[in-house]
Coordinates of C-alpha atoms in Angstrom, one line a residue:
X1 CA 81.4 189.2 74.1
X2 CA 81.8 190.9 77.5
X3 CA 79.1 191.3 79.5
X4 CA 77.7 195.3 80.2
X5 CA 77.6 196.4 84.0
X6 CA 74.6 196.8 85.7
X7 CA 75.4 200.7 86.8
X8 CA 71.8 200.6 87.6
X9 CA 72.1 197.9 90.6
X10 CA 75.2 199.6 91.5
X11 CA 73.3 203.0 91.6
X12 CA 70.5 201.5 93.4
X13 CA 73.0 199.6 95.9
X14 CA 74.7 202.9 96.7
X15 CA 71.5 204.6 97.3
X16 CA 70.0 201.7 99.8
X17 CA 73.5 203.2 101.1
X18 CA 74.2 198.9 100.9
X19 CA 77.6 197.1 100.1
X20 CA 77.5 193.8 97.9
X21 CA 77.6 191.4 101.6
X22 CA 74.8 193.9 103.0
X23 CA 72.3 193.1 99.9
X24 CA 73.5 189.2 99.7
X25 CA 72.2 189.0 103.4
X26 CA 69.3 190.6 103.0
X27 CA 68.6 188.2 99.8
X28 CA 68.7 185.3 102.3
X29 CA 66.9 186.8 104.6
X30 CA 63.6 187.8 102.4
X31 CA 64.0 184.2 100.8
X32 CA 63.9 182.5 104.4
X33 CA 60.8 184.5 105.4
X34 CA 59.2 183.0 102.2
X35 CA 60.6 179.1 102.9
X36 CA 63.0 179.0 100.4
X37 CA 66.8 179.0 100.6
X38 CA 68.9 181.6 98.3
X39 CA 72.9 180.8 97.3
X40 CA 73.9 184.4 97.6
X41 CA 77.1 186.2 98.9
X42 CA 79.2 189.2 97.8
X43 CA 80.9 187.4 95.1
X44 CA 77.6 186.7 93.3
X45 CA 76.3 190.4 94.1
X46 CA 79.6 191.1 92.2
X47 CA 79.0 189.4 89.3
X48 CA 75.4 190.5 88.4
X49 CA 77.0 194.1 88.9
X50 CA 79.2 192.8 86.3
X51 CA 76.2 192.0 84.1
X52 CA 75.5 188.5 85.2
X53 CA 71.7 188.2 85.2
X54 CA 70.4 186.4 88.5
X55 CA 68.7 183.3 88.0
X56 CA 65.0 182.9 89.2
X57 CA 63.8 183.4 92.2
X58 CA 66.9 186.3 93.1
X59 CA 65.2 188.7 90.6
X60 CA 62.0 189.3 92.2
X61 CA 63.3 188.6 95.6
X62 CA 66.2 191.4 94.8
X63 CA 63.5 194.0 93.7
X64 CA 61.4 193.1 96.8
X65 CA 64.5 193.9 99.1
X66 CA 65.6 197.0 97.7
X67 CA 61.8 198.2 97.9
X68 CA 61.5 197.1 101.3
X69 CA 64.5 199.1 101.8
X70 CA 64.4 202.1 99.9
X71 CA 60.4 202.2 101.3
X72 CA 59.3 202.5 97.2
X73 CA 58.6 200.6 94.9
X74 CA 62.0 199.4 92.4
X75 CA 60.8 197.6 89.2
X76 CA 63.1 195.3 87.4
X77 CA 64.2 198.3 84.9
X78 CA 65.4 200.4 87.1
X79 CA 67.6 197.5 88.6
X80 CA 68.8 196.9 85.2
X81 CA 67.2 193.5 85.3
X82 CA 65.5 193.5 81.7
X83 CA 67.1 190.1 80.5
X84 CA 64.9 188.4 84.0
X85 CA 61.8 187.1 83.6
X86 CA 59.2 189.4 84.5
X87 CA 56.0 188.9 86.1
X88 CA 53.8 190.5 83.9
X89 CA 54.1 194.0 81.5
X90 CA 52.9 197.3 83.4
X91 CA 51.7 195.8 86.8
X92 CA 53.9 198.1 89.0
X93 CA 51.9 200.0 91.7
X94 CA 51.2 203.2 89.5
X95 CA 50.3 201.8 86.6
X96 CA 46.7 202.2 85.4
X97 CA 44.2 199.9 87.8
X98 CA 41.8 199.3 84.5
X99 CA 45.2 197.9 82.6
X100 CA 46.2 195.9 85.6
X101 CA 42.7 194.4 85.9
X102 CA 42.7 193.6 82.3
X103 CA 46.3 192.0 82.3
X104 CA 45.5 189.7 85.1
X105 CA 42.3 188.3 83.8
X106 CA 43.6 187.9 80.9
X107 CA 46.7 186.0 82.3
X108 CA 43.9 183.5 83.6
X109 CA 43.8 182.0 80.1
X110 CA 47.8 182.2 79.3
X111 CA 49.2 179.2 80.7
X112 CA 52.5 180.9 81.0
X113 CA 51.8 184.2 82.5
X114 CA 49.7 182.4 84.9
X115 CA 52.2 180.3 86.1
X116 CA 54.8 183.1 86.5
X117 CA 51.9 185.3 88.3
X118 CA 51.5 182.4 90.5
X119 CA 54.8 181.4 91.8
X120 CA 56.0 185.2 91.9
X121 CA 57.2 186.5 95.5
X122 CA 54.7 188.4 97.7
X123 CA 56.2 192.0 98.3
X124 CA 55.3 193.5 102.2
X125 CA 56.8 196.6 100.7
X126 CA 53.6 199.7 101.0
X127 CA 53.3 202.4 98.4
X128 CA 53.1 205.7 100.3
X129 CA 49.8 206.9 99.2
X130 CA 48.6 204.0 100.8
X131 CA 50.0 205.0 104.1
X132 CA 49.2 208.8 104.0
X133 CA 45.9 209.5 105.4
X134 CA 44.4 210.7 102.5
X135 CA 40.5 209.7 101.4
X136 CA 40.6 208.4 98.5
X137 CA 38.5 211.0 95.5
X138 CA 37.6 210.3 92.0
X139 CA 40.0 209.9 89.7
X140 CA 40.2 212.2 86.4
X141 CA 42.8 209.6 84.7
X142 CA 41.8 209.8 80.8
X143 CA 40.9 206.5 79.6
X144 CA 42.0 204.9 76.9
X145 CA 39.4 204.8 73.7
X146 CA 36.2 203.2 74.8
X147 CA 34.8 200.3 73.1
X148 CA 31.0 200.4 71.3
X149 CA 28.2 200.0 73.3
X150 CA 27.5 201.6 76.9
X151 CA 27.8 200.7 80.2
X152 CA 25.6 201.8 82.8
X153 CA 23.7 201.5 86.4
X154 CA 22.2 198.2 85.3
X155 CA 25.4 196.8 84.6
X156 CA 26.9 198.1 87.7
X157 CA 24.0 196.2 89.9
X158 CA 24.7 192.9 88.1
X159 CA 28.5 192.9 89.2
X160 CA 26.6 193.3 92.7
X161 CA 24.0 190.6 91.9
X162 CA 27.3 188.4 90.7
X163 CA 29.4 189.1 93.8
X164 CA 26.4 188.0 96.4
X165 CA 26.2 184.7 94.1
X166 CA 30.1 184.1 93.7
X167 CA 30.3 184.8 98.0
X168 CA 27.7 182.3 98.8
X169 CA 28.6 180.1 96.6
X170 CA 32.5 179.9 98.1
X171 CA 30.7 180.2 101.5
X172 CA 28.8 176.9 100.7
X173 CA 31.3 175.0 99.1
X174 CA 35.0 176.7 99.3
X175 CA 36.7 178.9 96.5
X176 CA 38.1 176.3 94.4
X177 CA 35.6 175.5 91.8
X178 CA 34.0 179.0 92.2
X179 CA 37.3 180.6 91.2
X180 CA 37.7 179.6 87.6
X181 CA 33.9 181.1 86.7
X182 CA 34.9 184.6 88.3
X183 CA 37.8 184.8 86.6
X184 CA 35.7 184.5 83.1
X185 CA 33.1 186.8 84.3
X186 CA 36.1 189.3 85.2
X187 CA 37.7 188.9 81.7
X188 CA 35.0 188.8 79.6
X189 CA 32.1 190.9 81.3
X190 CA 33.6 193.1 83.8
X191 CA 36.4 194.5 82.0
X192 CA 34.1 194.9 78.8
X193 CA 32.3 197.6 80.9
X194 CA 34.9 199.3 82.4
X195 CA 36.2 200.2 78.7
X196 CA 33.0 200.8 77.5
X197 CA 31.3 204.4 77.7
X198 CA 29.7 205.5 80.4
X199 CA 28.4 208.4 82.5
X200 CA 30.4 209.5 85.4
X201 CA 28.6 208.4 88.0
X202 CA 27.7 205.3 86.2
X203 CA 31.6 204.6 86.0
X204 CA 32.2 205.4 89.4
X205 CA 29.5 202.4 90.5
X206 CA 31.4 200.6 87.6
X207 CA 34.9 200.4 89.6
X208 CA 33.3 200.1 92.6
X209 CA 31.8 196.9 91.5
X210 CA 35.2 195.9 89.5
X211 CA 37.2 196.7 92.8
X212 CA 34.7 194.3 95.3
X213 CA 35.2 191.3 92.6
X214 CA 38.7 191.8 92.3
X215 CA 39.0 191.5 96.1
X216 CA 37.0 188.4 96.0
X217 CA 39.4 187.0 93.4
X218 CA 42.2 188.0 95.4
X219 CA 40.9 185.9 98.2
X220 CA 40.7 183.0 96.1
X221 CA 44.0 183.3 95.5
X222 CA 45.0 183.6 98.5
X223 CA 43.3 180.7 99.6
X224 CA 45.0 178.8 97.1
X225 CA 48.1 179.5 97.9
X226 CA 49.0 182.0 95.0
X227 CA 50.1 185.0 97.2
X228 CA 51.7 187.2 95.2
X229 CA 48.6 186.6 92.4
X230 CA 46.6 188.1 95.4
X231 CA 48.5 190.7 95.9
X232 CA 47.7 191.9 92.8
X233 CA 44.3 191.5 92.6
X234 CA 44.5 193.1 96.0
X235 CA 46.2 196.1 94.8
X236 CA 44.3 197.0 91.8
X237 CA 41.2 197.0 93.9
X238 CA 42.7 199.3 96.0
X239 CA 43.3 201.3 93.3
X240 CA 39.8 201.1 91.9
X241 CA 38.1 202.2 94.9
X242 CA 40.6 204.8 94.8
X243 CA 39.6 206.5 91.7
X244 CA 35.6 205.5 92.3
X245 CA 36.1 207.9 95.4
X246 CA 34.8 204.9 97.8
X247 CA 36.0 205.0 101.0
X248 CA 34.5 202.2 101.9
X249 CA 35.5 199.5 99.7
X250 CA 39.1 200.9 99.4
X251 CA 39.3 200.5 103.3
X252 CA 37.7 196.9 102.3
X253 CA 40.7 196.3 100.3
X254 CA 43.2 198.0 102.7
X255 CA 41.6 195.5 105.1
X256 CA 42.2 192.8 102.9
X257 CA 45.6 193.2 102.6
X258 CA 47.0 193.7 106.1
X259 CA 44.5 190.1 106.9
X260 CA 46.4 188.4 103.7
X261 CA 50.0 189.6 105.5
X262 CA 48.8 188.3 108.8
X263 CA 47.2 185.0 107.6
X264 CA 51.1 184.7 106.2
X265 CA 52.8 185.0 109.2
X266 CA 53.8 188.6 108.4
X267 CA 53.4 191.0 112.1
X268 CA 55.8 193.6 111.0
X269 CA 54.8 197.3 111.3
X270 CA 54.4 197.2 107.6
X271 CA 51.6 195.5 107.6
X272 CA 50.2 197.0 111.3
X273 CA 50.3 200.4 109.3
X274 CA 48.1 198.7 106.4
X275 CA 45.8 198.2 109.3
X276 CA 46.1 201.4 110.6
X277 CA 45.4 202.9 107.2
X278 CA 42.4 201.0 106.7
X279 CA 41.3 202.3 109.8
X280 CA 41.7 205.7 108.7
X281 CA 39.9 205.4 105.6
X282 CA 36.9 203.5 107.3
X283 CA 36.1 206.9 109.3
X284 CA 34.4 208.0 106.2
X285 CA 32.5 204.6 105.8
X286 CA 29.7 203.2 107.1
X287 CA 29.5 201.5 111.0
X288 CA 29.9 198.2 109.4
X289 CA 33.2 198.5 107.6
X290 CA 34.6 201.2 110.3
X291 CA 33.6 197.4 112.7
X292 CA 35.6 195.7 109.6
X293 CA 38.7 197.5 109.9
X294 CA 39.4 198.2 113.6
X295 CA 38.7 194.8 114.4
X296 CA 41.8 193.5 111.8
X297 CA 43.8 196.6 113.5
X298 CA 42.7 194.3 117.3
X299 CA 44.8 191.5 115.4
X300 CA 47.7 193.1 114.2
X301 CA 48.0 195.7 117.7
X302 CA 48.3 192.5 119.5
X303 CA 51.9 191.6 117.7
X304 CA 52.8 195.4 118.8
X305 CA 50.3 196.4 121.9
X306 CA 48.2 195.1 124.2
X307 CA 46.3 197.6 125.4
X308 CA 45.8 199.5 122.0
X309 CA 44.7 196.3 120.5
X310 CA 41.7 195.9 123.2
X311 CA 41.2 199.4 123.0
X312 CA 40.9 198.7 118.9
X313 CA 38.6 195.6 119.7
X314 CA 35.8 197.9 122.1
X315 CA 35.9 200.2 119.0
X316 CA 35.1 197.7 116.7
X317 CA 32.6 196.0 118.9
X318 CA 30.8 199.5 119.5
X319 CA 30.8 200.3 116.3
X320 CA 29.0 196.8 115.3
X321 CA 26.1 197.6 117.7
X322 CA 25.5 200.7 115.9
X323 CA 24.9 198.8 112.8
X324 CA 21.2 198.8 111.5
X325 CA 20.4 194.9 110.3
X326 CA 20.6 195.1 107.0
X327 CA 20.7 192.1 104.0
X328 CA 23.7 190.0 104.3
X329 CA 26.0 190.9 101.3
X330 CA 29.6 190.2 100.9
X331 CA 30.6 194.3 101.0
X332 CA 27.8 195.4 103.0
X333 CA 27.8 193.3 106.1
X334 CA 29.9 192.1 109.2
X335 CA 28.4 189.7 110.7
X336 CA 29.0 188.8 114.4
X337 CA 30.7 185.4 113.9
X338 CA 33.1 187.1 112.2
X339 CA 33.8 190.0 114.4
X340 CA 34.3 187.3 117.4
X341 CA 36.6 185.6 115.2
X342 CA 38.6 188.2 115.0
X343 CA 38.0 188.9 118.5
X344 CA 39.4 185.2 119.6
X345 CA 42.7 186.0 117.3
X346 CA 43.5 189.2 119.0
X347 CA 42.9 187.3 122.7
X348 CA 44.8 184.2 121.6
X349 CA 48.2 186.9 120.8
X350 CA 47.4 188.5 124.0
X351 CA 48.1 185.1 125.2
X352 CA 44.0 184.9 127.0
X353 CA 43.5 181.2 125.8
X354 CA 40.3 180.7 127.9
X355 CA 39.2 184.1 126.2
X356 CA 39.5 183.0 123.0
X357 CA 38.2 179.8 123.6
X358 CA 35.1 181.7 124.5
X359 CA 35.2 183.8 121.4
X360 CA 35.5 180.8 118.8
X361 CA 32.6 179.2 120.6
X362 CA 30.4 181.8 120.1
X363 CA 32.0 182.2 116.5
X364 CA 30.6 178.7 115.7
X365 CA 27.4 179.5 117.3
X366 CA 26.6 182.6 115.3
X367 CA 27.8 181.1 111.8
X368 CA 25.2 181.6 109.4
X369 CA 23.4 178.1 107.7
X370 CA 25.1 179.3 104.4
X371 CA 28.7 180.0 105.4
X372 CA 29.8 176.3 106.0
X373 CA 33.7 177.8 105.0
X374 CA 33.7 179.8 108.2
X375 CA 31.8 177.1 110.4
X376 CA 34.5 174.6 109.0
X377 CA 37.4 176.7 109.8
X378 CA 36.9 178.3 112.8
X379 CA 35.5 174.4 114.6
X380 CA 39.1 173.4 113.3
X381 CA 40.5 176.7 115.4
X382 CA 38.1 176.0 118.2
X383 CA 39.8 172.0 118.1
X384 CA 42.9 173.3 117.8
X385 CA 42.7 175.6 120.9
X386 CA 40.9 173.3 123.2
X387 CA 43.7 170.1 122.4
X388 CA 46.2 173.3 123.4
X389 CA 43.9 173.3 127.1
X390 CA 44.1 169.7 127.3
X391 CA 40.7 169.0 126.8
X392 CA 41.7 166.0 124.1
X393 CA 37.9 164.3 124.1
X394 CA 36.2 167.9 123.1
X395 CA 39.2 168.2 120.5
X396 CA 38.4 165.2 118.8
X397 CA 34.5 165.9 118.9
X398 CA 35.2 169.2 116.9
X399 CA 37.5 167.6 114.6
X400 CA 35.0 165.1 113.8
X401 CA 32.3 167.6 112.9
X402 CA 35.5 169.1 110.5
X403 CA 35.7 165.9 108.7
X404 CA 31.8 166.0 108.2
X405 CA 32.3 169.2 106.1
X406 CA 35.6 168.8 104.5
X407 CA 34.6 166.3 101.4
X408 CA 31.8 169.6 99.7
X409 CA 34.4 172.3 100.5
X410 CA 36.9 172.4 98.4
X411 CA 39.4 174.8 99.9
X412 CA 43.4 175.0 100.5
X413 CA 42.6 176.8 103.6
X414 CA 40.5 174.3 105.0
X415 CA 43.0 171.4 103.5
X416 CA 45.8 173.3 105.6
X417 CA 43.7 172.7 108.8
X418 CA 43.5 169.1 107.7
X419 CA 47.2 169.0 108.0
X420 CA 47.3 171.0 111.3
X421 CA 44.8 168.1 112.7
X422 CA 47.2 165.7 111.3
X423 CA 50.1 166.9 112.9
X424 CA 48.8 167.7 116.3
X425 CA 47.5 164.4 116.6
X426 CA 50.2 162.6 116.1
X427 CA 52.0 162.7 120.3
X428 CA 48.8 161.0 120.6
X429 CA 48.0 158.7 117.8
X430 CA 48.3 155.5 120.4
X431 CA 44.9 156.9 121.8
X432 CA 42.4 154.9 120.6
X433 CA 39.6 157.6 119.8
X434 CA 42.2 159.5 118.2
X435 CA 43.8 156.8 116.1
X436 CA 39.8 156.3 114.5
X437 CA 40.0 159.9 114.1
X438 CA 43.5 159.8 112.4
X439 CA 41.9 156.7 110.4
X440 CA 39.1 158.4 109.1
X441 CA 41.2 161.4 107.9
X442 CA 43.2 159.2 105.8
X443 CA 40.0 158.4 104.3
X444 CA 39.4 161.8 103.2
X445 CA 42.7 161.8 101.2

């Protein structure tokens, strides 16, 4: 039977105003920025338009390139990509955040979907209305029909109970055992009250509390590794907040995003204007996430700016001073370690190694007794930037204290930073303190 062409690619091609060699170099582009290594040249751009389907991963790393390029979202329809495997039904960018949550906690108990989820391709392409700088306002999206049973305030303040308990818990002992118990509580409890009825100020508390969770799972995710997964998770809270009207926690997720970018190697202007968005939205916030969100925009200015991102760092400083002490909670507090964690990134891309030296010290300092994740991670940092100085003996000392805390954490973040040790270690593995070091590590696993 001959094969149908793909007038769709072709239409999209000619509107990326791309030829066939154009798109093939971009494919091997994207899939080098995401450590993988793509067969493609105009000969096989000519056969899918000739109705070949590409073969896995060229799908999703096609639609990511002509999004990135056409600066929209493209979805594997409109490509004329049906017959390739798709993520997951409906979880484009405007599809319903309510169906998207429900999809992806659901996919938690498919074995299949959650593997394709999982090792899908992370997309830096931005919707618009993420860019603009509109505040977010309460949706008026009719729901689908509501289940029995009602949904209210009190249901709304255990997702925040749940969220304090999930945090510290990760805090104490890394995402990766937490993450499998949020995911249930997602599918089963949270989404049961988001289709339930409810009033409209009770719903609004309702998708606030769906959207923080969401972002926790995201970060869980991310941690492990499942990056586009995160992305998801990431985007529906987004557009959660969104239609609760909260500023705040959609410049939370904003936030998010442009630190999940960053954390992936990812400085493009893309992701500085996820920052700068975040930033935006954070004006109608409270001191604490407006503190939140200029200190990621510090980060990413530093890739572009120098002197924006300190100017971005004193604003989010200023703004943390102005913050009343309040209870920790994972959506309602900054603390300080964190801010000066931040604060050593920027410094350390500004290329002020003693300055962020200082920073990560007093980082590790202010680390609450609770958040043993951040201690962990940012003494491994603090290691890292000291064996960069020289200063081998203080190194190892830190690195020691890691290897105290890495067996109860179980974290991919914090097993990367084993690695790092590992690899840094190795010009001087003939050094006798760092050889027991080195010893001890392969101990650990």
């Amino acid at each position: 039977m001959p094969r149908t062409h793909n007038n769709r690619l072709r239409a999209l091609l000619q509107e990326a105003d791309w030829s066939g060699a154009q798109l093939a170099s971009a494919l091997r582009t994207l899939a080098a920025e995401h450590g993988q290594r793509l067969a493609c040249d105009r000969s096989t751009v000519s056969r899918w338009l000739a109705g070949t389907a590409p073969r896995p991963p060229a799908p999703e790393l096609l639609l990511q390139a002509l999004s990135r390029r056409l600066q929209r979202p493209v979805s594997a329809a409109e490509a004329g990509l049906s017959s390739a495997p798709a993520t997951v039904p409906d979880l484009s960018w405007e599809a319903d955040p309510l169906h998207r949550l429900t999809v992806l906690t659901r996919a938690e108990t498919d074995p299949h979907i959650r593997h394709t989820l999982r090792t899908g391709t992370y997309n830096l392409a931005v919707p618009d209305v993420w860019r603009s700088g509109q505040t977010p306002s309460a949706g008026t999206r009719q729901r689908a029909p509501r289940t029995k049973g009602r949904a209210g305030h009190a249901e709304a303040e255990e997702m925040r109970t749940m969220a304090r308990v999930f945090a510290e818990a990760a805090q104490l002992h890394g995402p990766g055992h937490v993450r499998s118990a949020l995911a249930a509580y997602l599918s089963r409890d949270v989404t049961r009250c988001l289709h339930a009825p409810a009033t409209e100020k009770a719903r609004r508390r309702l998708l606030v509390g769906s959207a923080q969770l969401a972002l926790m799972f995201g970060g869980m995710c991310a941690d492990g590794g499942a990056e586009a997964l995160a992305q998801h998770y990431q985007h529906t809270a987004a557009q959660l907040a969104s239609e609760a009207g909260d500023a705040s926690t959609f410049a939370i997720a904003l936030r998010a995003m442009s630190t999940h970018a960053h954390d992936m190697g990812h400085h493009t202007p893309a992701v500085l204007h996820l920052a700068e968005r975040a930033a935006d939205a954070a004006r109608a916030a409270d001191g604490a996430v407006g503190a939140y969100a200029q200190a990621q925009l510090a980060v990413m200015q530093a890739h572009h700016n120098g002197r924006a991102a300190l100017k971005a760092l004193t604003a989010a400083e200023r703004l943390h001073e102005q913050v009343p002490s309040a209870a920790p909670g994972p959506f309602d507090h900054y603390p300080a370690a964190a801010l000066h964690y931040q604060r050593a990134q920027t410094l350390a891309t500004l290329g002020d190694t003693a300055g962020a030296n200082r920073a990560l010290t007093t980082s590790l300092r202010l680390r609450a007794p609770t958040d043993r994740q951040g201690a962990t991670l940012t003494r491994a940092r603090l290691a890292e930037s000291c064996l960069a100085q020289g200063r081998l003996d203080t190194a190892l000392a830190h690195w020691h204290r890691f290897l105290d805390a890495y067996p109860v954490l179980h974290s991919s973040r914090v097993a990367r930073r084993l690695g790092a040790m590992r690899r840094l270690l190795h010009p001087h593995r003939r050094h006798h303190a760092t050889a027991q070091l080195l010893a001890r590590a392969v101990a650990l696993g």
